N, CA, C and O atoms as a DFTB+ gen file, in Angstrom:
268 C
 N C O
     1  1     163.278     -26.661     273.366
     2  2     164.036     -27.240     273.631
     3  2     164.603     -27.668     272.367
     4  3     165.740     -27.282     272.094
     5  1     164.180     -28.167     271.822
     6  2     164.375     -28.612     270.491
     7  2     165.021     -28.150     269.466
     8  3     165.915     -28.613     268.757
     9  1     164.099     -26.586     269.496
    10  2     164.569     -25.105     268.621
    11  2     166.348     -25.079     269.016
    12  3     167.296     -25.028     268.232
    13  1     166.347     -25.132     270.432
    14  2     167.975     -24.388     270.541
    15  2     168.596     -25.769     269.868
    16  3     169.642     -25.699     269.223
    17  1     168.015     -26.824     270.020
    18  2     169.492     -28.307     269.751
    19  2     169.338     -27.843     268.475
    20  3     170.360     -27.798     267.791
    21  1     168.140     -27.430     267.913
    22  2     168.427     -27.592     265.762
    23  2     169.473     -26.125     265.970
    24  3     170.674     -26.323     265.783
    25  1     169.147     -25.054     266.250
    26  2     170.074     -24.141     265.775
    27  2     171.498     -24.546     266.300
    28  3     172.493     -24.461     265.580
    29  1     171.531     -24.924     267.401
    30  2     173.312     -25.449     267.831
    31  2     173.632     -26.718     266.666
    32  3     174.817     -26.951     266.431
    33  1     172.514     -27.569     265.907
    34  2     173.576     -28.729     265.010
    35  2     173.541     -27.178     263.710
    36  3     174.583     -26.942     263.098
    37  1     172.609     -26.523     263.522
    38  2     172.704     -25.390     262.052
    39  2     173.980     -24.723     262.281
    40  3     174.627     -24.323     261.313
    41  1     174.413     -24.561     263.504
    42  2     175.354     -23.285     263.648
    43  2     176.744     -24.030     263.368
    44  3     177.111     -25.099     263.855
    45  1     177.469     -23.158     262.410
    46  2     178.710     -23.293     261.795
    47  2     180.078     -23.719     263.066
    48  3     180.310     -23.050     264.074
    49  1     180.858     -25.055     262.619
    50  2     181.717     -25.657     263.629
    51  2     183.081     -24.271     263.101
    52  3     183.392     -23.819     261.999
    53  1     183.547     -24.005     264.430
    54  2     184.992     -23.374     264.646
    55  2     185.400     -24.215     265.431
    56  3     184.711     -24.994     266.088
    57  1     186.957     -24.080     265.411
    58  2     188.055     -24.486     266.345
    59  2     188.368     -23.219     266.930
    60  3     188.369     -22.238     266.187
    61  1     188.634     -23.083     268.143
    62  2     189.203     -21.694     269.012
    63  2     190.620     -21.932     268.519
    64  3     191.293     -20.902     268.546
    65  1     191.405     -23.262     267.973
    66  2     192.800     -23.074     268.105
    67  2     193.025     -22.245     266.891
    68  3     194.038     -21.546     266.932
    69  1     192.255     -22.173     265.764
    70  2     192.409     -21.263     264.830
    71  2     192.037     -20.154     264.612
    72  3     192.256     -19.613     263.528
    73  1     191.147     -19.348     265.966
    74  2     190.800     -18.025     266.120
    75  2     192.454     -16.813     265.921
    76  3     193.500     -16.912     266.564
    77  1     192.257     -16.212     265.283
    78  2     193.199     -14.937     265.206
    79  2     193.851     -14.584     263.732
    80  3     193.386     -14.891     262.634
    81  1     195.111     -13.821     264.030
    82  2     195.723     -13.791     262.688
    83  2     196.513     -14.603     262.653
    84  3     197.244     -15.018     263.553
    85  1     196.362     -15.143     260.732
    86  2     197.500     -15.817     259.982
    87  2     198.608     -14.340     259.731
    88  3     198.392     -13.137     259.874
    89  1     199.851     -15.126     259.294
    90  2     200.567     -14.267     258.882
    91  2     201.426     -15.174     257.385
    92  3     201.911     -16.295     257.230
    93  1     201.306     -14.348     256.799
    94  2     202.078     -15.670     254.856
    95  2     203.722     -14.374     254.640
    96  3     203.513     -13.264     254.152
    97  1     204.965     -14.725     255.015
    98  2     205.867     -13.888     254.785
    99  2     206.118     -13.167     255.419
   100  3     206.779     -12.239     254.952
   101  1     205.776     -13.140     256.788
   102  2     205.389     -11.752     257.930
   103  2     204.292     -11.217     257.910
   104  3     203.941     -10.693     258.968
   105  1     203.463     -11.153     256.872
   106  2     202.425     -10.307     256.338
   107  2     201.034     -10.823     257.076
   108  3     200.793     -12.016     256.892
   109  1     200.050     -10.058     257.918
   110  2     198.978     -10.335     258.502
   111  2     198.341     -10.809     256.827
   112  3     198.828     -10.232     255.854
   113  1     197.532     -11.598     256.674
   114  2     196.991     -12.148     255.354
   115  2     195.711     -12.580     255.627
   116  3     194.821     -12.333     254.814
   117  1     195.365     -13.472     257.120
   118  2     193.861     -13.959     257.609
   119  2     193.821     -13.776     258.583
   120  3     194.757     -13.931     259.367
   121  1     192.323     -13.245     258.943
   122  2     192.049     -13.481     260.204
   123  2     190.745     -14.436     260.794
   124  3     189.928     -14.379     259.876
   125  1     190.379     -14.969     261.477
   126  2     189.993     -15.754     261.761
   127  2     188.860     -15.726     263.020
   128  3     189.247     -16.440     263.945
   129  1     187.607     -15.102     263.273
   130  2     187.265     -15.164     264.236
   131  2     186.581     -15.695     265.228
   132  3     187.037     -16.838     265.188
   133  1     185.860     -15.695     266.042
   134  2     185.106     -16.683     266.713
   135  2     184.186     -16.353     266.108
   136  3     184.259     -15.375     265.364
   137  1     183.131     -17.019     266.240
   138  2     182.212     -17.198     265.352
   139  2     181.780     -17.196     263.677
   140  3     180.893     -16.648     263.022
   141  1     182.746     -17.982     263.417
   142  2     182.647     -18.051     261.970
   143  2     182.718     -16.946     260.877
   144  3     182.562     -17.210     259.685
   145  1     182.976     -15.628     261.374
   146  2     183.679     -14.531     260.592
   147  2     184.924     -14.135     260.688
   148  3     185.645     -14.218     261.683
   149  1     185.258     -13.574     259.347
   150  2     186.932     -13.299     259.222
   151  2     186.784     -12.165     258.214
   152  3     185.871     -11.384     257.946
   153  1     188.470     -12.433     257.584
   154  2     188.815     -11.422     256.435
   155  2     189.812     -12.410     255.825
   156  3     190.132     -13.442     256.415
   157  1     190.204     -12.127     254.847
   158  2     191.362     -12.786     253.893
   159  2     191.835     -11.863     252.647
   160  3     191.297     -11.820     251.540
   161  1     192.824     -11.227     253.032
   162  2     193.265      -9.616     252.450
   163  2     192.143      -8.529     251.892
   164  3     191.865      -7.936     250.850
   165  1     191.687      -8.650     253.234
   166  2     191.227      -7.388     252.984
   167  2     189.846      -7.401     253.215
   168  3     189.240      -6.518     253.822
   169  1     189.065      -8.996     252.442
   170  2     188.070      -8.714     251.845
   171  2     187.516     -10.500     253.080
   172  3     187.898     -11.627     253.396
   173  1     186.235      -9.330     253.311
   174  2     185.422     -10.071     254.188
   175  2     184.834     -12.190     254.203
   176  3     183.984     -12.503     253.369
   177  1     185.149     -12.834     254.749
   178  2     184.804     -14.043     254.401
   179  2     184.138     -15.029     255.915
   180  3     184.414     -14.638     257.049
   181  1     183.434     -16.054     255.727
   182  2     182.942     -16.840     256.526
   183  2     183.135     -18.241     256.926
   184  3     182.504     -19.090     256.297
   185  1     183.964     -18.630     257.939
   186  2     184.760     -19.833     257.935
   187  2     184.122     -21.325     258.891
   188  3     183.463     -21.246     259.928
   189  1     184.460     -22.358     258.331
   190  2     184.342     -23.311     259.461
   191  2     185.328     -24.095     259.766
   192  3     186.512     -23.757     259.762
   193  1     184.810     -25.401     260.101
   194  2     186.332     -26.263     260.270
   195  2     185.944     -27.524     261.229
   196  3     185.941     -27.670     262.451
   197  1     185.660     -28.257     260.273
   198  2     185.236     -30.010     260.902
   199  2     186.260     -31.100     261.342
   200  3     186.089     -32.316     261.249
   201  1     187.342     -30.464     261.830
   202  2     188.701     -31.056     262.832
   203  2     190.005     -31.755     261.686
   204  3     190.997     -32.260     262.213
   205  1     189.923     -31.734     260.579
   206  2     190.564     -31.953     258.839
   207  2     190.770     -31.325     258.201
   208  3     191.891     -31.440     257.705
   209  1     189.828     -30.106     257.672
   210  2     189.133     -29.834     256.687
   211  2     189.043     -27.801     257.021
   212  3     188.236     -27.583     257.924
   213  1     189.332     -27.219     256.774
   214  2     189.300     -25.450     256.654
   215  2     188.652     -25.481     255.541
   216  3     189.144     -26.006     254.543
   217  1     186.969     -24.698     255.547
   218  2     185.919     -24.164     254.935
   219  2     185.880     -22.209     254.642
   220  3     185.182     -21.367     255.206
   221  1     186.662     -22.083     253.829
   222  2     186.404     -20.414     253.823
   223  2     185.311     -20.147     252.465
   224  3     185.267     -20.632     251.334
   225  1     184.384     -19.021     253.269
   226  2     183.339     -18.311     252.109
   227  2     183.206     -17.315     251.875
   228  3     182.758     -16.525     252.706
   229  1     183.559     -16.948     250.597
   230  2     183.996     -15.012     250.357
   231  2     182.194     -14.645     250.354
   232  3     181.124     -15.146     250.702
   233  1     182.656     -13.641     249.820
   234  2     180.866     -13.158     249.639
   235  2     180.638     -13.234     248.518
   236  3     180.086     -12.179     248.205
   237  1     180.783     -14.237     247.195
   238  2     179.851     -14.101     246.579
   239  2     179.668     -15.773     246.595
   240  3     179.737     -16.519     245.619
   241  1     179.427     -16.116     247.919
   242  2     179.431     -17.666     248.294
   243  2     180.017     -18.699     248.081
   244  3     179.921     -19.780     248.662
   245  1     180.820     -18.306     247.001
   246  2     182.389     -20.095     246.771
   247  2     183.198     -19.885     248.098
   248  3     183.606     -19.004     248.855
   249  1     183.170     -21.799     247.833
   250  2     183.830     -21.980     249.019
   251  2     185.039     -22.467     248.479
   252  3     185.062     -22.924     247.335
   253  1     186.429     -22.395     249.460
   254  2     187.568     -22.932     249.020
   255  2     187.670     -24.088     250.269
   256  3     186.642     -24.073     250.946
   257  1     188.080     -24.496     250.455
   258  2     188.599     -25.613     251.652
   259  2     190.399     -25.974     251.994
   260  3     191.206     -25.755     251.090
   261  1     190.589     -26.189     252.524
   262  2     191.979     -26.786     252.937
   263  2     191.530     -28.037     254.001
   264  3     190.579     -28.320     254.731
   265  1     192.857     -28.600     253.599
   266  2     193.036     -29.721     254.194
   267  2     194.260     -29.700     254.937
   268  3     194.609     -30.690     255.580
């Protein structure tokens, strides 16, 4: 039971309101999937949100945030 709680606590927090494909100037540029994976401009990324900030981590491990 403790192990399961630790796994849940360590899991990235995503916000279902952000799931889907986002557009910029009418063209798709970012997709945020359930479970914290997605893509932006054709490049894979991981994402999480804490309620105020969106964190996007690219394949190189660099993280950008948008508030």
